[in-house]
Amino acid sequence: MTAYLSRRLWLPRRQRDPLPGFGLGLGLTLFWLGTLVLLPLLALVSRPWQEGLHRGLLAFAHAAHDGRILSALWVSFGSAVLAALFDLVPGVLIAWALVRSDIPGRRIIDMLVELPFALPTAVVGITMATLYGPTGWFGAPLARLGVHIAYSRTGIVLALMFIGLPFIVRTVAPVLRNLPADMEEAAVILGASRAQVLLRIVLPALHPALVTAFGMAFARGIGEYGSVIFIAGNQPFHTEIAPLLVVIRLQEYDTTGATLIGFVLVAVSLLSLASISLVRRRLSRGVG
């Protein structure tokens, strides 16, 4: 044993390292995270306090009483929550169809799921505004029925649903693929109905994935800009979203106001992701 350890210690580091290039990879990862992620976040967080703690607190107090800012944040957060919730059912159904069935054109559907990632968000917004506008293919018939989608909060939710759907599908599909079919077959043999199999076997296994998918879609939705501004109408106190108000504040040379709005968006996104990670771990332990 002593001879083995002595030979082991004299081996070159390249031969002893079980992961070649680990140090270089770790260094590049930390450099990337620090340069592209942490530094911008630190700059955003520290910006309101550069003129002193007192002035920073006054700026936050002023923003807290600014009705336009509060309305824009409410529109962004409320629309993102609704869009993420509405995406859960179609997202699970699409993931189920891609994983558990052999429908015609399955590969094409799988490719189309990635379309919101590939398309520029401005193209999505212009297309949806054209389709659901008062004279659009879908908007005109709906307008005759008294349903108005474009230039309303309904249009904002619809645009965010389009953006957030791939997060649901791509998060749920691997879990369904790895879910053993033996459990479902055993439940059917024991006399369980399809509804019981779904509620007692499939959905409990999907809970962590659904929570994760919801969090990702929500965090993506509150910062969405390009696909929303064309269909929202951008009416202050009604359909104006927080990212657009950031741009407006910058155009008005109100850097402090724009920074405060961005700070709130980033803080809520990080808090939601951290909370969802905690909930996901607890659900995973419960499933285990």
Tab-separated table of C-alpha atoms in Angstrom:
chain	number	residue	atom	x	y	z
A	1	MET	CA	0.000	0.000	0.000
A	2	THR	CA	2.863	2.378	0.874
A	3	ALA	CA	4.628	1.618	-2.389
A	4	TYR	CA	1.400	2.280	-4.359
A	5	LEU	CA	0.874	5.643	-2.662
A	6	SER	CA	4.469	6.668	-3.287
A	7	ARG	CA	4.162	5.837	-6.988
A	8	ARG	CA	0.817	7.644	-7.115
A	9	LEU	CA	2.278	10.824	-5.668
A	10	TRP	CA	5.134	10.834	-8.176
A	11	LEU	CA	2.777	10.561	-11.165
A	12	PRO	CA	2.420	13.691	-13.283
A	13	ARG	CA	-0.671	15.752	-12.608
A	14	ARG	CA	-1.931	15.085	-16.136
A	15	GLN	CA	-2.011	11.356	-15.389
A	16	ARG	CA	-3.479	11.732	-11.911
A	17	ASP	CA	-6.312	14.078	-12.903
A	18	PRO	CA	-9.444	11.994	-13.635
A	19	LEU	CA	-10.898	14.925	-15.616
A	20	PRO	CA	-8.324	16.298	-18.048
A	21	GLY	CA	-8.731	20.020	-18.505
A	22	PHE	CA	-10.789	20.416	-15.339
A	23	GLY	CA	-8.811	23.422	-14.126
A	24	LEU	CA	-9.002	25.207	-17.461
A	25	GLY	CA	-12.695	24.462	-17.824
A	26	LEU	CA	-13.446	25.666	-14.299
A	27	GLY	CA	-11.453	28.831	-14.877
A	28	LEU	CA	-13.247	29.631	-18.130
A	29	THR	CA	-16.612	28.924	-16.509
A	30	LEU	CA	-15.925	31.241	-13.586
A	31	PHE	CA	-14.595	33.914	-15.940
A	32	TRP	CA	-17.708	33.678	-18.119
A	33	LEU	CA	-20.067	33.807	-15.141
A	34	GLY	CA	-18.219	36.693	-13.577
A	35	THR	CA	-17.876	38.787	-16.737
A	36	LEU	CA	-21.213	38.218	-18.443
A	37	VAL	CA	-23.539	37.481	-15.517
A	38	LEU	CA	-22.304	38.623	-12.115
A	39	LEU	CA	-20.712	41.948	-13.066
A	40	PRO	CA	-23.807	43.297	-14.909
A	41	LEU	CA	-26.011	42.179	-12.021
A	42	LEU	CA	-23.747	43.837	-9.477
A	43	ALA	CA	-23.709	47.022	-11.543
A	44	LEU	CA	-27.502	47.022	-11.703
A	45	VAL	CA	-27.888	46.361	-7.983
A	46	SER	CA	-25.345	49.004	-6.950
A	47	ARG	CA	-26.569	51.723	-9.349
A	48	PRO	CA	-29.408	53.101	-7.136
A	49	TRP	CA	-27.018	53.438	-4.158
A	50	GLN	CA	-24.151	55.227	-5.884
A	51	GLU	CA	-25.376	58.610	-4.708
A	52	GLY	CA	-25.733	57.434	-1.124
A	53	LEU	CA	-28.073	55.309	0.927
A	54	HIS	CA	-30.445	58.180	1.657
A	55	ARG	CA	-30.897	59.105	-2.005
A	56	GLY	CA	-31.336	55.449	-2.932
A	57	LEU	CA	-34.096	55.004	-0.367
A	58	LEU	CA	-35.784	58.169	-1.605
A	59	ALA	CA	-35.649	56.892	-5.173
A	60	PHE	CA	-37.240	53.599	-4.129
A	61	ALA	CA	-39.900	55.449	-2.152
A	62	HIS	CA	-40.672	57.638	-5.161
A	63	ALA	CA	-40.914	54.575	-7.422
A	64	ALA	CA	-43.187	52.838	-4.926
A	65	HIS	CA	-45.637	55.741	-5.222
A	66	ASP	CA	-45.372	56.075	-9.004
A	67	GLY	CA	-48.632	54.696	-10.324
A	68	ARG	CA	-47.295	54.187	-13.831
A	69	ILE	CA	-44.393	52.034	-12.628
A	70	LEU	CA	-46.631	49.964	-10.366
A	71	SER	CA	-49.144	49.472	-13.160
A	72	ALA	CA	-46.459	48.374	-15.629
A	73	LEU	CA	-45.009	45.915	-13.113
A	74	TRP	CA	-48.465	44.542	-12.391
A	75	VAL	CA	-49.146	44.033	-16.093
A	76	SER	CA	-45.823	42.245	-16.621
A	77	PHE	CA	-46.025	40.016	-13.549
A	78	GLY	CA	-49.721	39.187	-13.903
A	79	SER	CA	-49.460	38.414	-17.608
A	80	ALA	CA	-46.361	36.245	-17.060
A	81	VAL	CA	-48.094	34.228	-14.334
A	82	LEU	CA	-51.211	33.658	-16.443
A	83	ALA	CA	-49.198	32.726	-19.527
A	84	ALA	CA	-47.065	30.231	-17.591
A	85	LEU	CA	-50.153	28.651	-16.028
A	86	PHE	CA	-52.026	28.430	-19.333
A	87	ASP	CA	-48.973	26.832	-20.965
A	88	LEU	CA	-48.885	23.897	-18.540
A	89	VAL	CA	-51.766	21.891	-20.030
A	90	PRO	CA	-50.860	22.218	-23.740
A	91	GLY	CA	-47.184	21.824	-22.879
A	92	VAL	CA	-47.801	18.518	-21.073
A	93	LEU	CA	-50.072	17.286	-23.876
A	94	ILE	CA	-47.491	18.106	-26.550
A	95	ALA	CA	-44.724	16.468	-24.507
A	96	TRP	CA	-46.907	13.377	-24.029
A	97	ALA	CA	-47.628	13.197	-27.754
A	98	LEU	CA	-43.946	13.499	-28.614
A	99	VAL	CA	-42.784	10.907	-26.076
A	100	ARG	CA	-45.580	8.383	-25.630
A	101	SER	CA	-47.242	8.278	-29.049
A	102	ASP	CA	-46.208	7.717	-32.634
A	103	ILE	CA	-48.336	10.356	-34.332
A	104	PRO	CA	-47.662	11.269	-37.963
A	105	GLY	CA	-45.288	14.172	-38.352
A	106	ARG	CA	-43.891	13.794	-34.843
A	107	ARG	CA	-40.449	15.004	-35.916
A	108	ILE	CA	-41.937	18.069	-37.564
A	109	ILE	CA	-43.890	18.876	-34.404
A	110	ASP	CA	-40.733	18.380	-32.364
A	111	MET	CA	-38.940	20.834	-34.637
A	112	LEU	CA	-41.762	23.392	-34.477
A	113	VAL	CA	-41.597	23.395	-30.680
A	114	GLU	CA	-38.182	25.066	-30.987
A	115	LEU	CA	-39.532	27.758	-33.316
A	116	PRO	CA	-40.040	30.438	-30.604
A	117	PHE	CA	-36.354	30.064	-29.711
A	118	ALA	CA	-35.246	30.587	-33.312
A	119	LEU	CA	-37.563	33.387	-34.430
A	120	PRO	CA	-36.686	36.998	-33.590
A	121	THR	CA	-39.138	38.238	-31.003
A	122	ALA	CA	-39.988	41.306	-33.086
A	123	VAL	CA	-41.090	39.030	-35.939
A	124	VAL	CA	-43.325	37.134	-33.512
A	125	GLY	CA	-44.880	40.345	-32.259
A	126	ILE	CA	-45.552	41.764	-35.726
A	127	THR	CA	-47.033	38.468	-36.911
A	128	MET	CA	-49.339	38.120	-33.905
A	129	ALA	CA	-50.434	41.755	-34.158
A	130	THR	CA	-51.279	41.181	-37.829
A	131	LEU	CA	-53.198	37.964	-37.194
A	132	TYR	CA	-55.120	39.125	-34.132
A	133	GLY	CA	-55.588	42.770	-35.102
A	134	PRO	CA	-59.033	44.217	-35.850
A	135	THR	CA	-58.613	43.321	-39.549
A	136	GLY	CA	-56.518	40.175	-39.122
A	137	TRP	CA	-57.396	36.632	-40.093
A	138	PHE	CA	-58.303	35.703	-36.532
A	139	GLY	CA	-58.891	39.148	-35.077
A	140	ALA	CA	-61.683	40.200	-37.459
A	141	PRO	CA	-63.996	37.183	-36.799
A	142	LEU	CA	-63.336	37.448	-33.068
A	143	ALA	CA	-64.056	41.185	-33.126
A	144	ARG	CA	-67.500	40.472	-34.584
A	145	LEU	CA	-68.141	38.273	-31.558
A	146	GLY	CA	-66.999	41.027	-29.206
A	147	VAL	CA	-63.628	39.432	-28.408
A	148	HIS	CA	-60.641	41.748	-28.784
A	149	ILE	CA	-57.183	40.210	-28.443
A	150	ALA	CA	-54.811	42.715	-29.980
A	151	TYR	CA	-53.992	45.855	-27.990
A	152	SER	CA	-55.249	44.308	-24.765
A	153	ARG	CA	-53.899	42.238	-21.888
A	154	THR	CA	-55.249	39.147	-23.604
A	155	GLY	CA	-52.832	39.765	-26.449
A	156	ILE	CA	-49.961	40.141	-23.997
A	157	VAL	CA	-50.787	36.799	-22.369
A	158	LEU	CA	-51.100	35.149	-25.782
A	159	ALA	CA	-47.686	36.433	-26.887
A	160	LEU	CA	-46.076	35.253	-23.639
A	161	MET	CA	-47.710	31.839	-24.036
A	162	PHE	CA	-46.068	31.487	-27.434
A	163	ILE	CA	-42.684	32.386	-25.964
A	164	GLY	CA	-43.018	30.187	-22.868
A	165	LEU	CA	-44.459	27.001	-24.384
A	166	PRO	CA	-41.077	25.465	-25.361
A	167	PHE	CA	-39.890	25.695	-21.753
A	168	ILE	CA	-42.815	23.518	-20.645
A	169	VAL	CA	-42.382	20.931	-23.382
A	170	ARG	CA	-38.599	20.632	-23.091
A	171	THR	CA	-38.744	20.319	-19.299
A	172	VAL	CA	-41.550	17.751	-19.102
A	173	ALA	CA	-40.569	15.556	-22.068
A	174	PRO	CA	-37.375	14.054	-20.522
A	175	VAL	CA	-39.259	13.169	-17.333
A	176	LEU	CA	-41.976	11.412	-19.303
A	177	ARG	CA	-39.344	9.606	-21.345
A	178	ASN	CA	-37.618	8.295	-18.214
A	179	LEU	CA	-40.836	7.457	-16.354
A	180	PRO	CA	-41.123	3.634	-16.185
A	181	ALA	CA	-44.167	2.319	-17.977
A	182	ASP	CA	-44.267	-0.696	-15.636
A	183	MET	CA	-45.885	1.374	-12.899
A	184	GLU	CA	-48.710	2.434	-15.175
A	185	GLU	CA	-49.210	-1.112	-16.476
A	186	ALA	CA	-49.281	-2.500	-12.929
A	187	ALA	CA	-51.884	0.076	-11.926
A	188	VAL	CA	-54.055	-0.836	-14.907
A	189	ILE	CA	-53.765	-4.554	-14.061
A	190	LEU	CA	-54.841	-3.810	-10.490
A	191	GLY	CA	-57.978	-2.131	-11.826
A	192	ALA	CA	-57.040	1.556	-11.868
A	193	SER	CA	-58.761	3.749	-14.412
A	194	ARG	CA	-56.918	6.074	-16.760
A	195	ALA	CA	-57.818	9.044	-14.605
A	196	GLN	CA	-56.430	7.323	-11.511
A	197	VAL	CA	-53.212	6.423	-13.324
A	198	LEU	CA	-52.847	10.021	-14.434
A	199	LEU	CA	-53.618	11.579	-11.049
A	200	ARG	CA	-51.786	9.129	-8.782
A	201	ILE	CA	-48.803	7.989	-10.853
A	202	VAL	CA	-48.016	10.320	-13.731
A	203	LEU	CA	-48.722	13.744	-12.238
A	204	PRO	CA	-46.891	13.152	-8.918
A	205	ALA	CA	-43.807	12.192	-10.921
A	206	LEU	CA	-44.196	15.337	-13.030
A	207	HIS	CA	-44.618	17.769	-10.123
A	208	PRO	CA	-40.923	18.824	-9.899
A	209	ALA	CA	-40.706	19.211	-13.684
A	210	LEU	CA	-43.926	21.231	-13.813
A	211	VAL	CA	-42.731	23.572	-11.073
A	212	THR	CA	-39.424	24.059	-12.879
A	213	ALA	CA	-41.147	24.644	-16.227
A	214	PHE	CA	-43.530	27.164	-14.687
A	215	GLY	CA	-40.654	29.069	-13.106
A	216	MET	CA	-38.663	29.205	-16.327
A	217	ALA	CA	-41.657	30.362	-18.364
A	218	PHE	CA	-42.543	32.988	-15.746
A	219	ALA	CA	-38.991	34.344	-15.495
A	220	ARG	CA	-38.791	34.490	-19.289
A	221	GLY	CA	-42.147	36.236	-19.568
A	222	ILE	CA	-41.591	39.128	-17.166
A	223	GLY	CA	-38.642	40.365	-19.200
A	224	GLU	CA	-40.113	39.806	-22.661
A	225	TYR	CA	-40.130	42.881	-24.879
A	226	GLY	CA	-40.083	42.338	-28.648
A	227	SER	CA	-43.008	39.937	-29.000
A	228	VAL	CA	-45.246	41.997	-26.694
A	229	ILE	CA	-44.940	45.648	-27.641
A	230	PHE	CA	-46.532	45.213	-31.073
A	231	ILE	CA	-49.638	43.426	-29.814
A	232	ALA	CA	-49.972	45.173	-26.441
A	233	GLY	CA	-50.911	48.637	-27.657
A	234	ASN	CA	-48.618	50.148	-24.979
A	235	GLN	CA	-51.317	52.164	-23.238
A	236	PRO	CA	-50.076	53.568	-19.898
A	237	PHE	CA	-51.891	52.161	-16.867
A	238	HIS	CA	-53.517	49.513	-19.070
A	239	THR	CA	-51.261	47.546	-21.442
A	240	GLU	CA	-47.847	49.090	-20.829
A	241	ILE	CA	-45.266	46.494	-19.744
A	242	ALA	CA	-42.305	47.100	-17.454
A	243	PRO	CA	-39.524	46.466	-20.044
A	244	LEU	CA	-41.081	49.090	-22.308
A	245	LEU	CA	-41.212	51.553	-19.428
A	246	VAL	CA	-37.488	50.975	-18.895
A	247	VAL	CA	-36.852	52.082	-22.478
A	248	ILE	CA	-39.142	55.093	-22.048
A	249	ARG	CA	-37.371	56.165	-18.857
A	250	LEU	CA	-34.001	55.923	-20.600
A	251	GLN	CA	-35.286	58.029	-23.479
A	252	GLU	CA	-36.381	60.611	-20.900
A	253	TYR	CA	-32.853	60.510	-19.382
A	254	ASP	CA	-34.312	59.117	-16.169
A	255	THR	CA	-31.542	56.606	-15.549
A	256	THR	CA	-32.472	56.138	-11.913
A	257	GLY	CA	-36.085	55.263	-12.723
A	258	ALA	CA	-35.052	52.841	-15.445
A	259	THR	CA	-32.521	51.203	-13.128
A	260	LEU	CA	-35.090	50.790	-10.364
A	261	ILE	CA	-37.521	49.057	-12.701
A	262	GLY	CA	-34.774	46.784	-13.977
A	263	PHE	CA	-33.701	46.079	-10.406
A	264	VAL	CA	-37.222	44.974	-9.490
A	265	LEU	CA	-37.466	42.728	-12.553
A	266	VAL	CA	-34.137	41.056	-11.848
A	267	ALA	CA	-34.891	40.677	-8.130
A	268	VAL	CA	-38.264	39.060	-8.776
A	269	SER	CA	-36.772	36.748	-11.405
A	270	LEU	CA	-33.985	35.582	-9.094
A	271	LEU	CA	-36.354	35.218	-6.151
A	272	SER	CA	-38.829	33.199	-8.203
A	273	LEU	CA	-36.102	30.887	-9.519
A	274	ALA	CA	-34.688	30.369	-6.029
A	275	SER	CA	-38.139	29.660	-4.567
A	276	ILE	CA	-38.994	27.259	-7.349
A	277	SER	CA	-35.677	25.450	-6.891
A	278	LEU	CA	-36.488	24.986	-3.205
A	279	VAL	CA	-40.011	23.743	-3.960
A	280	ARG	CA	-38.697	21.402	-6.634
A	281	ARG	CA	-36.232	19.815	-4.193
A	282	ARG	CA	-38.947	19.239	-1.616
A	283	LEU	CA	-41.248	17.725	-4.223
A	284	SER	CA	-38.439	15.501	-5.507
A	285	ARG	CA	-37.855	14.192	-1.985
A	286	GLY	CA	-41.562	13.527	-1.616
A	287	VAL	CA	-41.696	11.632	-4.897
A	288	GLY	CA	-38.604	9.666	-3.936
